[in-house]
């Protein structure tokens, strides 16, 4: 190959997906590409998406993003997990933390030892054997000191896009303001040749990235990729996001509090709190949702919540012809486990690794699509689990999700855990064994049996091992500062 055949990359849309893609591409492959991003201030962005998972931390590291500068610019706080409240039962609470549970062996994961100890009456709560869990519960946080924690961020979505935009433009990404009026395709191949703006400007490219949000202007409206609907498994389809004034120090975790037709989030930033009520419009009207939200909100709202409608599902193909969909244009599971920005970052990483310098071919597209499908399906199952494995039957919504037929892939996982306490992470799965175990147990799926390896130890040995783990973690957490104290110190505020 004398010269790369794909050089001109055109990104349609400047939400989180557009700017993450633009910055990732220019940061890693800048000298090889001409990158243009088109966005329309008139249309705007979805403007939510404030909770992330540890991929954000890793991605930023790969991209050379300065953590302190990014956190200061986006009012970010640290996140150690999610507190699920009222999910399996009204009044229940468990934390899905980003940490590792105890210490397993090659023969059996830690929870098998813990289940044996619990059966014998001397196990503490499983979260007591996890540093991130205990730190989150105590609202503590530290990095760079004795204990290293696995963490993510809560961030302000709008300044996040602006921050990435500044970095991307400084490295040569060209931003064009304007509304895309039409998508022009090659008559024979159907490949996209150019995007025409309302101003009449025509922007040509070799590879197009559709980051136009739910509308999927290129991937769906033009290339008809198709959409696989998952709303029969994930019936929540509406959200009322609103910001409130902070009422206390920011907690290092997201709260996900279930209600009779969905749940609400609470995401603490440095200067305010992001909130949102997610609900199923088939089970709750907008008026009822607004009334419920008003009674549950802590802190003064900074504006009237605006309604967002969404649909759970995925684009049947994220890469069609010479167009790749990223972000909401490629699908949306629902925000419960904060996985959308993760999916954007993983897809950008994959694109960087598989960049079609030699031209787009069916093989590279198929491989990309195969990986994208498997990832989002794994996430879908994990999220359905939170709804389906519940003892709640206090409303039509909970009775529906509790008794609905779930995907076979999830059915099999739940049965395996119920019968044998086995949990696993397949090669394409985002969520580790520790995540599955925390949520399976948190949703009250009780294993009938588990690996019996712990019986090869004496009671004293097992008790001693668990006790040492628990007290070492407790000591490390005790030495940590409160998150609200650490944060300004770390950021030099
Ligand atoms: C209720 C809710 C809560 C969420 N919470 C989380 C969360 O906690 N964590 C998380 O990871 N994710 C969350 N998400 C998902 C997250 O918001 C998105 O993944 C993220 O914002 C990326 O959006 P996007 O860039 O794909 O689309 P958008 O933000 O919608 O951006 C679309 C862009 O395309 C442009 N555009 C569209 N049409 C045209 C046109 N014709 N011409 C020119 N420009 C055009 C727009 O101007 C805009 O710049 C949430 C989503 C919802 C709906």
Short mmCIF file of C-alpha atoms and ligand atoms in Angstrom, two decimals:
data_model
loop_
_atom_site.label_atom_id
_atom_site.label_comp_id
_atom_site.label_asym_id
_atom_site.label_seq_id
_atom_site.Cartn_x
_atom_site.Cartn_y
_atom_site.Cartn_z
CA UNK A 1 0.00 0.00 0.00
CA UNK A 2 1.68 3.26 -1.16
CA UNK A 3 -0.70 5.53 0.72
CA UNK A 4 -3.57 4.83 3.10
CA UNK A 5 -6.84 4.67 1.15
CA UNK A 6 -8.88 6.06 4.01
CA UNK A 7 -7.66 9.47 5.07
CA UNK A 8 -10.64 11.86 5.27
CA UNK A 9 -12.75 11.06 8.34
CA UNK A 10 -16.02 12.95 8.77
CA UNK A 11 -17.74 12.81 12.15
CA UNK A 12 -21.42 13.79 12.13
CA UNK A 13 -22.43 15.03 15.58
CA UNK A 14 -20.65 16.67 18.49
CA UNK A 15 -22.09 15.08 21.62
CA UNK A 16 -19.97 12.91 23.89
CA UNK A 17 -19.67 10.27 21.14
CA UNK A 18 -18.52 12.75 18.49
CA UNK A 19 -15.88 14.44 20.62
CA UNK A 20 -14.55 11.22 22.18
CA UNK A 21 -14.15 9.85 18.64
CA UNK A 22 -12.58 13.05 17.31
CA UNK A 23 -10.09 13.31 20.14
CA UNK A 24 -9.24 9.58 20.13
CA UNK A 25 -8.58 9.60 16.39
CA UNK A 26 -6.53 12.78 16.31
CA UNK A 27 -4.57 11.87 19.45
CA UNK A 28 -3.50 8.49 18.12
CA UNK A 29 -3.58 8.77 14.33
CA UNK A 30 -3.58 12.54 13.80
CA UNK A 31 -0.71 12.80 11.28
CA UNK A 32 -2.34 10.14 9.07
CA UNK A 33 -5.86 11.56 8.91
CA UNK A 34 -7.88 14.67 8.05
CA UNK A 35 -10.68 14.83 10.60
CA UNK A 36 -13.75 17.05 10.34
CA UNK A 37 -16.57 17.16 12.89
CA UNK A 38 -19.95 18.67 12.06
CA UNK A 39 -22.31 19.68 14.84
CA UNK A 40 -25.37 21.82 15.14
CA UNK A 41 -25.79 24.14 18.12
CA UNK A 42 -29.43 24.50 17.10
CA UNK A 43 -30.08 20.76 17.54
CA UNK A 44 -27.85 20.44 20.62
CA UNK A 45 -26.84 17.27 22.45
CA UNK A 46 -28.79 14.91 24.68
CA UNK A 47 -26.93 16.55 27.59
CA UNK A 48 -27.14 13.65 30.07
CA UNK A 49 -24.63 10.90 30.77
CA UNK A 50 -22.82 11.81 33.91
CA UNK A 51 -21.88 8.48 35.45
CA UNK A 52 -19.07 6.35 34.06
CA UNK A 53 -17.33 3.06 34.80
CA UNK A 54 -13.57 2.45 35.12
CA UNK A 55 -13.11 2.27 31.33
CA UNK A 56 -13.19 6.09 31.41
CA UNK A 57 -10.16 6.14 33.68
CA UNK A 58 -8.24 3.66 31.49
CA UNK A 59 -9.27 5.35 28.23
CA UNK A 60 -8.15 8.74 29.52
CA UNK A 61 -4.82 7.24 30.51
CA UNK A 62 -4.27 5.80 27.02
CA UNK A 63 -5.25 9.16 25.53
CA UNK A 64 -2.87 11.10 27.76
CA UNK A 65 -5.66 13.12 29.39
CA UNK A 66 -4.49 14.89 32.54
CA UNK A 67 -6.79 13.68 35.31
CA UNK A 68 -6.69 16.79 37.46
CA UNK A 69 -7.25 19.14 34.51
CA UNK A 70 -10.12 17.03 33.17
CA UNK A 71 -11.79 16.69 36.58
CA UNK A 72 -11.51 20.40 37.28
CA UNK A 73 -12.90 21.35 33.87
CA UNK A 74 -15.87 18.99 34.18
CA UNK A 75 -16.67 19.32 37.92
CA UNK A 76 -16.03 15.60 38.27
CA UNK A 77 -16.04 13.49 41.38
CA UNK A 78 -14.73 9.96 41.91
CA UNK A 79 -17.01 6.95 41.67
CA UNK A 80 -16.46 3.57 43.33
CA UNK A 81 -19.73 1.90 42.34
CA UNK A 82 -23.49 2.15 42.44
CA UNK A 83 -25.76 1.85 45.45
CA UNK A 84 -28.89 -0.08 44.45
CA UNK A 85 -31.79 0.68 46.74
CA UNK A 86 -35.23 -0.97 46.82
CA UNK A 87 -34.42 -3.29 43.91
CA UNK A 88 -34.95 -6.84 45.12
CA UNK A 89 -37.26 -5.70 47.87
CA UNK A 90 -38.51 -2.35 49.12
CA UNK A 91 -35.99 -1.29 51.78
CA UNK A 92 -33.09 -3.39 50.40
CA UNK A 93 -29.71 -1.90 49.63
CA UNK A 94 -26.58 -3.33 48.05
CA UNK A 95 -23.55 -1.76 46.42
CA UNK A 96 -22.23 -2.93 43.08
CA UNK A 97 -18.66 -1.73 43.51
CA UNK A 98 -15.81 -1.73 41.01
CA UNK A 99 -13.67 -3.77 43.39
CA UNK A 100 -12.51 -7.34 43.75
CA UNK A 101 -14.29 -9.53 46.26
CA UNK A 102 -11.88 -11.12 48.73
CA UNK A 103 -9.25 -13.44 47.36
CA UNK A 104 -10.20 -16.52 45.37
CA UNK A 105 -8.00 -19.35 44.13
CA UNK A 106 -7.63 -20.91 40.70
CA UNK A 107 -10.03 -23.59 41.87
CA UNK A 108 -12.86 -21.38 43.07
CA UNK A 109 -13.74 -17.71 43.22
CA UNK A 110 -13.91 -16.04 46.60
CA UNK A 111 -17.68 -16.13 46.89
CA UNK A 112 -17.62 -19.95 47.15
CA UNK A 113 -15.48 -19.65 50.31
CA UNK A 114 -17.75 -16.90 51.58
CA UNK A 115 -20.91 -18.95 50.97
CA UNK A 116 -19.44 -21.80 53.00
CA UNK A 117 -18.48 -19.43 55.82
CA UNK A 118 -21.93 -17.87 55.75
CA UNK A 119 -23.56 -21.29 55.95
CA UNK A 120 -21.44 -21.97 59.03
CA UNK A 121 -22.52 -18.67 60.55
CA UNK A 122 -19.32 -16.65 60.63
CA UNK A 123 -19.25 -14.60 57.42
CA UNK A 124 -19.75 -10.85 57.40
CA UNK A 125 -21.56 -9.09 54.54
CA UNK A 126 -19.79 -9.96 51.27
CA UNK A 127 -19.05 -6.27 50.69
CA UNK A 128 -16.88 -6.26 53.83
CA UNK A 129 -14.31 -8.25 51.85
CA UNK A 130 -13.99 -5.62 49.13
CA UNK A 131 -11.97 -2.42 49.49
CA UNK A 132 -14.02 -0.34 47.04
CA UNK A 133 -17.26 -1.47 48.65
CA UNK A 134 -16.19 -0.57 52.17
CA UNK A 135 -14.68 2.73 51.02
CA UNK A 136 -17.88 3.64 49.14
CA UNK A 137 -20.07 2.76 52.13
CA UNK A 138 -17.89 4.95 54.38
CA UNK A 139 -17.80 7.71 51.69
CA UNK A 140 -14.01 7.56 51.68
CA UNK A 141 -11.58 7.81 48.81
CA UNK A 142 -7.85 7.97 48.15
CA UNK A 143 -5.47 7.29 45.32
CA UNK A 144 -1.73 7.24 45.25
CA UNK A 145 -1.59 6.22 48.90
CA UNK A 146 -1.19 2.74 50.37
CA UNK A 147 -4.25 1.11 48.87
CA UNK A 148 -5.04 1.49 45.20
CA UNK A 149 -8.72 1.50 44.27
CA UNK A 150 -10.50 0.81 41.00
CA UNK A 151 -12.55 3.86 40.17
CA UNK A 152 -14.46 5.87 37.60
CA UNK A 153 -15.91 9.39 37.48
CA UNK A 154 -19.12 11.32 37.78
CA UNK A 155 -18.79 14.13 35.25
CA UNK A 156 -20.74 17.05 33.84
CA UNK A 157 -21.62 15.95 30.29
CA UNK A 158 -21.71 19.36 28.59
CA UNK A 159 -18.30 20.65 29.75
CA UNK A 160 -16.90 17.17 29.08
CA UNK A 161 -17.71 17.53 25.38
CA UNK A 162 -16.30 21.07 25.40
CA UNK A 163 -13.12 19.92 27.12
CA UNK A 164 -12.52 17.18 24.55
CA UNK A 165 -13.34 19.65 21.79
CA UNK A 166 -10.60 22.02 22.98
CA UNK A 167 -8.08 19.17 23.05
CA UNK A 168 -9.19 17.84 19.65
CA UNK A 169 -9.17 21.23 17.90
CA UNK A 170 -5.73 22.00 19.32
CA UNK A 171 -4.48 18.87 17.54
CA UNK A 172 -6.06 19.75 14.22
CA UNK A 173 -9.66 18.50 14.17
CA UNK A 174 -11.70 20.86 12.02
CA UNK A 175 -15.11 21.71 13.50
CA UNK A 176 -17.91 22.83 11.21
CA UNK A 177 -21.03 24.37 12.71
CA UNK A 178 -24.21 23.65 10.77
CA UNK A 179 -27.13 21.35 10.18
CA UNK A 180 -26.68 18.39 7.85
CA UNK A 181 -29.36 18.64 5.18
CA UNK A 182 -28.61 15.57 3.09
CA UNK A 183 -26.37 12.54 2.90
CA UNK A 184 -24.98 11.92 -0.56
CA UNK A 185 -24.21 8.36 -1.62
CA UNK A 186 -22.22 6.89 -4.48
CA UNK A 187 -24.74 5.78 -7.09
CA UNK A 188 -23.28 2.31 -7.59
CA UNK A 189 -21.73 1.30 -4.26
CA UNK A 190 -24.08 3.13 -1.91
CA UNK A 191 -21.06 4.35 0.08
CA UNK A 192 -21.45 7.80 1.58
CA UNK A 193 -19.55 10.38 -0.45
CA UNK A 194 -20.43 13.64 1.27
CA UNK A 195 -22.66 15.41 3.76
CA UNK A 196 -24.40 18.53 2.57
CA UNK A 197 -25.17 21.23 5.10
CA UNK A 198 -28.09 23.67 5.08
CA UNK A 199 -25.57 26.39 4.27
CA UNK A 200 -24.87 24.56 1.00
CA UNK A 201 -21.38 23.51 2.12
CA UNK A 202 -20.47 19.98 1.04
CA UNK A 203 -18.11 17.90 3.15
CA UNK A 204 -16.57 14.89 1.46
CA UNK A 205 -14.99 11.94 3.21
CA UNK A 206 -13.67 8.39 2.92
CA UNK A 207 -15.01 7.20 6.29
CA UNK A 208 -18.06 8.64 8.07
CA UNK A 209 -18.79 8.30 11.77
CA UNK A 210 -22.42 8.70 12.74
CA UNK A 211 -22.62 10.36 16.16
CA UNK A 212 -25.98 12.06 15.55
CA UNK A 213 -27.64 10.49 18.60
CA UNK A 214 -30.94 8.59 18.67
CA UNK A 215 -31.90 9.82 15.16
CA UNK A 216 -29.03 7.91 13.48
CA UNK A 217 -29.04 10.26 10.51
CA UNK A 218 -26.48 8.30 8.49
CA UNK A 219 -26.67 4.74 9.81
CA UNK A 220 -30.47 4.47 9.94
CA UNK A 221 -32.13 7.27 8.02
CA UNK A 222 -29.75 6.80 5.08
CA UNK A 223 -28.24 3.31 5.29
CA UNK A 224 -31.23 1.55 6.93
CA UNK A 225 -29.15 -0.59 9.27
CA UNK A 226 -32.27 -1.66 11.20
CA UNK A 227 -33.00 -1.56 14.91
CA UNK A 228 -33.52 -4.50 17.26
CA UNK A 229 -36.00 -3.47 19.89
CA UNK A 230 -35.45 -4.62 23.49
CA UNK A 231 -38.29 -2.77 25.14
CA UNK A 232 -40.13 -5.99 26.01
CA UNK A 233 -37.19 -6.74 28.34
CA UNK A 234 -36.37 -3.17 29.29
CA UNK A 235 -39.70 -1.31 29.34
CA UNK A 236 -38.38 1.95 30.83
CA UNK A 237 -38.50 4.48 28.00
CA UNK A 238 -38.64 7.93 29.61
CA UNK A 239 -36.46 10.06 31.83
CA UNK A 240 -36.83 13.36 33.66
CA UNK A 241 -33.31 14.65 34.31
CA UNK A 242 -32.78 17.64 36.58
CA UNK A 243 -29.94 19.14 38.52
CA UNK A 244 -30.22 20.13 42.15
CA UNK A 245 -28.08 22.10 44.54
CA UNK A 246 -25.75 19.92 46.63
CA UNK A 247 -27.03 19.16 50.10
CA UNK A 248 -23.85 17.61 51.48
CA UNK A 249 -20.38 16.41 50.57
CA UNK A 250 -20.33 14.41 47.31
CA UNK A 251 -20.61 10.66 47.81
CA UNK A 252 -18.13 8.50 45.84
CA UNK A 253 -20.93 6.47 44.29
CA UNK A 254 -24.05 6.80 42.15
CA UNK A 255 -27.41 6.06 43.75
CA UNK A 256 -29.99 4.04 41.78
CA UNK A 257 -33.20 4.02 43.77
CA UNK A 258 -36.03 1.86 42.43
CA UNK A 259 -39.62 3.12 42.49
CA UNK A 260 -42.92 1.55 41.45
CA UNK A 261 -42.38 1.97 37.69
CA UNK A 262 -38.61 2.34 37.27
CA UNK A 263 -35.87 4.05 39.24
CA UNK A 264 -34.12 7.35 39.82
CA UNK A 265 -30.46 8.27 39.76
CA UNK A 266 -28.48 10.61 41.94
CA UNK A 267 -25.03 11.57 40.70
CA UNK A 268 -22.94 13.90 42.86
CA UNK A 269 -20.71 16.41 41.08
CA UNK A 270 -18.46 18.97 42.75
CA UNK A 271 -20.87 21.87 42.39
CA UNK A 272 -24.31 20.22 42.15
CA UNK A 273 -26.13 16.89 41.97
CA UNK A 274 -27.46 15.29 38.79
CA UNK A 275 -30.81 13.53 39.24
CA UNK A 276 -33.14 11.74 36.91
CA UNK A 277 -36.33 9.77 37.20
CA UNK A 278 -36.44 6.85 34.74
CA UNK A 279 -39.86 5.29 34.18
CA UNK A 280 -41.92 3.11 31.90
CA UNK A 281 -44.57 5.22 30.17
CA UNK A 282 -46.75 2.11 29.88
CA UNK A 283 -46.86 1.94 33.67
CA UNK A 284 -46.65 5.57 34.77
CA UNK A 285 -47.83 8.81 33.17
CA UNK A 286 -45.58 11.83 32.84
CA UNK A 287 -47.71 13.69 35.41
CA UNK A 288 -47.39 10.84 37.93
CA UNK A 289 -43.64 10.69 37.29
CA UNK A 290 -43.24 14.44 37.86
CA UNK A 291 -45.28 14.26 41.06
CA UNK A 292 -43.29 11.29 42.38
CA UNK A 293 -39.99 12.95 41.50
CA UNK A 294 -40.96 16.12 43.32
CA UNK A 295 -41.53 14.15 46.53
CA UNK A 296 -38.24 12.23 46.24
CA UNK A 297 -35.79 14.94 45.15
CA UNK A 298 -33.28 16.05 47.73
CA UNK A 299 -32.05 19.62 47.22
CA UNK A 300 -33.54 22.51 45.28
CA UNK A 301 -33.99 21.83 41.54
CA UNK A 302 -32.11 24.28 39.34
CA UNK A 303 -34.71 24.11 36.56
CA UNK A 304 -37.87 22.23 35.55
CA UNK A 305 -37.06 18.63 34.47
CA UNK A 306 -37.44 18.13 30.70
CA UNK A 307 -38.76 14.84 29.40
CA UNK A 308 -36.46 12.60 27.35
CA UNK A 309 -37.88 9.60 25.52
CA UNK A 310 -35.64 6.68 24.58
CA UNK A 311 -35.87 3.14 23.33
CA UNK A 312 -33.77 0.22 24.50
CA UNK A 313 -32.20 -1.72 21.68
CA UNK A 314 -29.32 -1.88 19.28
CA UNK A 315 -28.65 -1.05 15.70
CA UNK A 316 -28.54 -4.38 13.83
CA UNK A 317 -25.20 -3.30 12.36
CA UNK A 318 -23.06 -0.50 13.73
CA UNK A 319 -20.81 -0.46 10.66
CA UNK A 320 -22.56 -0.34 7.28
CA UNK A 321 -20.71 0.48 4.03
CA UNK A 322 -18.23 3.26 4.96
CA UNK A 323 -20.19 4.47 7.98
CA UNK A 324 -19.70 3.53 11.63
CA UNK A 325 -22.30 4.43 14.26
CA UNK A 326 -21.03 5.38 17.71
CA UNK A 327 -22.93 6.37 20.84
CA UNK A 328 -26.71 6.64 20.87
CA UNK A 329 -26.92 6.19 17.10
CA UNK A 330 -25.59 2.63 17.58
CA UNK A 331 -27.99 1.66 20.37
CA UNK A 332 -28.91 2.28 23.95
CA UNK A 333 -29.46 -0.19 26.74
CA UNK A 334 -30.64 2.19 29.48
CA UNK A 335 -28.56 4.15 31.94
CA UNK A 336 -28.81 1.84 34.98
CA UNK A 337 -25.19 0.61 34.94
CA UNK A 338 -23.72 3.74 33.26
CA UNK A 339 -22.44 1.79 30.28
CA UNK A 340 -23.05 4.12 27.30
CA UNK A 341 -19.86 6.17 27.54
CA UNK A 342 -18.01 2.89 28.08
CA UNK A 343 -19.46 1.55 24.81
CA UNK A 344 -18.33 4.72 23.02
CA UNK A 345 -14.79 4.45 24.37
CA UNK A 346 -14.52 0.74 23.61
CA UNK A 347 -15.80 1.28 20.06
CA UNK A 348 -13.33 4.15 19.50
CA UNK A 349 -10.52 1.95 20.83
CA UNK A 350 -11.59 -0.84 18.47
CA UNK A 351 -11.72 1.57 15.55
CA UNK A 352 -8.22 2.80 16.36
CA UNK A 353 -6.98 -0.78 16.44
CA UNK A 354 -8.85 -1.88 13.30
CA UNK A 355 -8.61 1.37 11.33
CA UNK A 356 -9.22 0.44 7.66
CA UNK A 357 -6.15 2.09 6.13
CA UNK A 358 -6.38 -0.22 3.12
CA UNK A 359 -10.05 0.59 2.48
CA UNK A 360 -13.28 -0.66 4.00
CA UNK A 361 -13.86 -4.37 3.32
CA UNK A 362 -16.68 -6.70 4.42
CA UNK A 363 -14.26 -8.62 6.66
CA UNK A 364 -13.22 -5.67 8.76
CA UNK A 365 -16.83 -4.51 9.03
CA UNK A 366 -18.07 -7.96 10.03
CA UNK A 367 -15.43 -8.36 12.70
CA UNK A 368 -16.17 -4.93 14.13
CA UNK A 369 -19.92 -5.61 14.14
CA UNK A 370 -19.50 -9.04 15.69
CA UNK A 371 -17.54 -7.59 18.61
CA UNK A 372 -19.94 -4.68 19.07
CA UNK A 373 -22.93 -7.06 19.13
CA UNK A 374 -21.48 -9.35 21.73
CA UNK A 375 -20.52 -6.49 24.00
CA UNK A 376 -23.89 -4.82 24.02
CA UNK A 377 -25.76 -8.12 24.42
CA UNK A 378 -23.69 -8.94 27.53
CA UNK A 379 -24.56 -5.53 28.97
CA UNK A 380 -28.22 -5.98 28.06
CA UNK A 381 -28.40 -9.25 30.02
CA UNK A 382 -26.68 -7.74 33.03
CA UNK A 383 -29.18 -4.89 33.16
CA UNK A 384 -32.23 -7.11 32.65
CA UNK A 385 -31.01 -9.12 35.64
CA UNK A 386 -31.58 -6.12 37.95
CA UNK A 387 -35.24 -5.96 36.94
CA UNK A 388 -36.07 -9.62 36.57
CA UNK A 389 -34.45 -11.08 39.69
CA UNK A 390 -36.66 -9.30 42.17
CA UNK A 391 -39.10 -10.18 44.87
CA UNK A 392 -41.05 -6.96 44.30
CA UNK A 393 -44.65 -7.42 43.26
CA UNK A 394 -46.08 -4.16 44.53
CA UNK A 395 -46.95 -2.72 41.09
CA UNK A 396 -47.87 -3.77 37.58
CA UNK A 397 -44.37 -2.79 36.43
CA UNK A 398 -42.58 -5.08 38.88
CA UNK A 399 -45.02 -7.94 38.29
CA UNK A 400 -44.33 -7.63 34.56
CA UNK A 401 -40.50 -7.58 34.72
CA UNK A 402 -40.42 -10.27 37.36
CA UNK A 403 -42.45 -12.75 35.33
CA UNK A 404 -41.36 -11.83 31.77
CA UNK A 405 -39.44 -14.28 29.63
CA UNK A 406 -35.76 -13.25 29.58
CA UNK A 407 -33.06 -14.03 26.98
CA UNK A 408 -31.76 -17.63 27.16
CA UNK A 409 -28.25 -16.32 27.77
CA UNK A 410 -29.41 -14.67 30.99
CA UNK A 411 -31.67 -17.57 31.99
CA UNK A 412 -28.69 -19.88 31.81
CA UNK A 413 -26.51 -17.57 33.93
CA UNK A 414 -29.16 -17.23 36.61
CA UNK A 415 -29.74 -20.98 36.78
CA UNK A 416 -26.03 -21.73 36.93
CA UNK A 417 -25.66 -19.37 39.85
CA UNK A 418 -28.78 -20.59 41.61
CA UNK A 419 -27.80 -24.26 41.28
CA UNK A 420 -24.00 -24.11 41.65
CA UNK A 421 -23.01 -20.52 42.53
CA UNK A 422 -21.00 -20.38 39.30
CA UNK A 423 -20.58 -16.97 37.69
CA UNK A 424 -18.36 -16.26 34.71
CA UNK A 425 -17.00 -13.58 32.41
CA UNK A 426 -16.87 -14.52 28.73
CA UNK A 427 -14.19 -12.99 26.52
CA UNK A 428 -16.62 -10.34 25.20
CA UNK A 429 -18.19 -9.57 28.58
CA UNK A 430 -17.68 -6.20 30.19
CA UNK A 431 -18.74 -7.32 33.62
CA UNK A 432 -16.36 -9.39 35.69
CA UNK A 433 -17.29 -12.31 37.93
CA UNK A 434 -17.25 -9.94 40.92
CA UNK A 435 -19.85 -7.71 39.28
CA UNK A 436 -22.15 -10.62 38.45
CA UNK A 437 -21.81 -12.00 41.97
CA UNK A 438 -22.56 -8.67 43.66
CA UNK A 439 -25.68 -8.15 41.58
CA UNK A 440 -26.89 -11.77 41.64
CA UNK A 441 -26.61 -11.86 45.43
CA UNK A 442 -27.88 -8.28 45.77
CA UNK A 443 -30.96 -9.25 43.78
CA UNK A 444 -31.40 -12.13 46.22
CA UNK A 445 -30.60 -15.08 44.02
CA UNK A 446 -29.56 -17.61 46.62
CA UNK A 447 -27.26 -20.43 45.46
CA UNK A 448 -28.46 -23.87 46.52
CA UNK A 449 -24.95 -25.29 46.38
CA UNK A 450 -21.40 -24.03 45.88
CA UNK A 451 -17.89 -25.36 45.40
CA UNK A 452 -16.94 -27.35 48.47
CA UNK A 453 -13.25 -26.47 48.45
CA UNK A 454 -13.63 -24.50 51.68
CA UNK A 455 -14.48 -27.75 53.44
CA UNK A 456 -10.88 -28.87 52.89
CA UNK A 457 -9.96 -26.15 55.41
CA UNK A 458 -10.73 -26.28 59.09
CA UNK A 459 -13.30 -23.81 60.45
CA UNK A 460 -10.50 -21.92 62.17
CA UNK A 461 -8.53 -21.62 58.95
CA UNK A 462 -11.52 -20.34 57.01
CA UNK A 463 -12.54 -17.99 59.80
CA UNK A 464 -8.96 -16.73 60.13
CA UNK A 465 -8.56 -16.11 56.39
CA UNK A 466 -11.84 -14.21 56.10
CA UNK A 467 -11.24 -12.29 59.31
CA UNK A 468 -7.79 -11.16 58.16
CA UNK A 469 -9.15 -10.01 54.80
CA UNK A 470 -11.94 -8.06 56.43
CA UNK A 471 -9.79 -6.36 59.03
CA UNK A 472 -7.01 -5.45 56.56
CA UNK A 473 -9.60 -3.79 54.34
CA UNK A 474 -11.22 -2.04 57.29
CA UNK A 475 -7.80 -0.69 58.36
CA UNK A 476 -7.05 0.57 54.84
CA UNK A 477 -10.44 2.28 54.65
CA UNK A 478 -10.02 3.82 58.07
CA UNK A 479 -6.78 5.42 56.90
CA UNK A 480 -8.48 6.99 53.87
CA UNK A 481 -9.81 10.54 53.97
CA UNK A 482 -13.46 11.34 53.28
CA UNK A 483 -14.10 11.71 49.55
CA UNK A 484 -15.33 15.28 50.13
CA UNK A 485 -12.01 16.15 51.81
CA UNK A 486 -9.76 14.31 49.38
CA UNK A 487 -11.27 15.77 46.22
CA UNK A 488 -10.41 19.49 46.64
CA UNK A 489 -7.02 18.53 48.02
CA UNK A 490 -6.27 16.33 45.01
CA UNK A 491 -7.50 18.93 42.54
CA UNK A 492 -5.60 21.70 44.28
CA UNK A 493 -8.75 23.73 44.80
C1 LIG B 1 -31.75 9.48 30.36
C2 LIG B 1 -30.35 9.15 29.98
C3 LIG B 1 -29.37 9.01 30.96
C4 LIG B 1 -28.08 8.66 30.60
N1 LIG B 1 -27.14 8.46 31.58
C5 LIG B 1 -25.91 8.00 31.25
C6 LIG B 1 -24.91 7.76 32.23
O1 LIG B 1 -25.10 8.01 33.42
N2 LIG B 1 -23.73 7.26 31.81
C7 LIG B 1 -23.45 7.00 30.51
O2 LIG B 1 -22.38 6.50 30.19
N3 LIG B 1 -24.36 7.29 29.56
C8 LIG B 1 -25.57 7.77 29.89
N4 LIG B 1 -26.47 8.05 28.91
C9 LIG B 1 -26.07 7.94 27.52
C10 LIG B 1 -25.28 9.19 27.14
O3 LIG B 1 -26.08 10.33 27.31
C11 LIG B 1 -24.82 9.12 25.68
O4 LIG B 1 -24.19 7.90 25.44
C12 LIG B 1 -23.85 10.20 25.35
O5 LIG B 1 -24.34 11.45 25.73
C13 LIG B 1 -23.53 10.22 23.88
O6 LIG B 1 -24.56 10.79 23.15
P1 LIG B 1 -24.31 10.98 21.60
O7 LIG B 1 -23.09 11.80 21.43
O8 LIG B 1 -24.37 9.67 20.94
O9 LIG B 1 -25.60 11.79 21.12
P2 LIG B 1 -26.07 13.32 21.37
O10 LIG B 1 -25.60 13.86 22.66
O11 LIG B 1 -27.53 13.34 21.09
O12 LIG B 1 -25.33 14.14 20.22
C14 LIG B 1 -25.79 14.17 18.90
C15 LIG B 1 -25.03 15.19 18.12
O13 LIG B 1 -25.41 15.12 16.76
C16 LIG B 1 -25.69 16.42 16.29
N5 LIG B 1 -26.65 16.33 15.19
C17 LIG B 1 -27.77 15.58 15.12
N6 LIG B 1 -28.40 15.78 13.96
C18 LIG B 1 -27.64 16.64 13.26
C19 LIG B 1 -27.77 17.26 11.98
N7 LIG B 1 -28.80 17.03 11.17
N8 LIG B 1 -26.81 18.12 11.61
C20 LIG B 1 -25.74 18.40 12.40
N9 LIG B 1 -25.58 17.86 13.61
C21 LIG B 1 -26.52 16.99 14.03
C22 LIG B 1 -26.22 17.15 17.50
O14 LIG B 1 -26.14 18.55 17.35
C23 LIG B 1 -25.26 16.63 18.56
O15 LIG B 1 -24.06 17.37 18.51
C24 LIG B 1 -27.75 8.45 29.26
C25 LIG B 1 -28.73 8.63 28.27
C26 LIG B 1 -30.02 8.97 28.62
C27 LIG B 1 -31.04 9.15 27.55
#
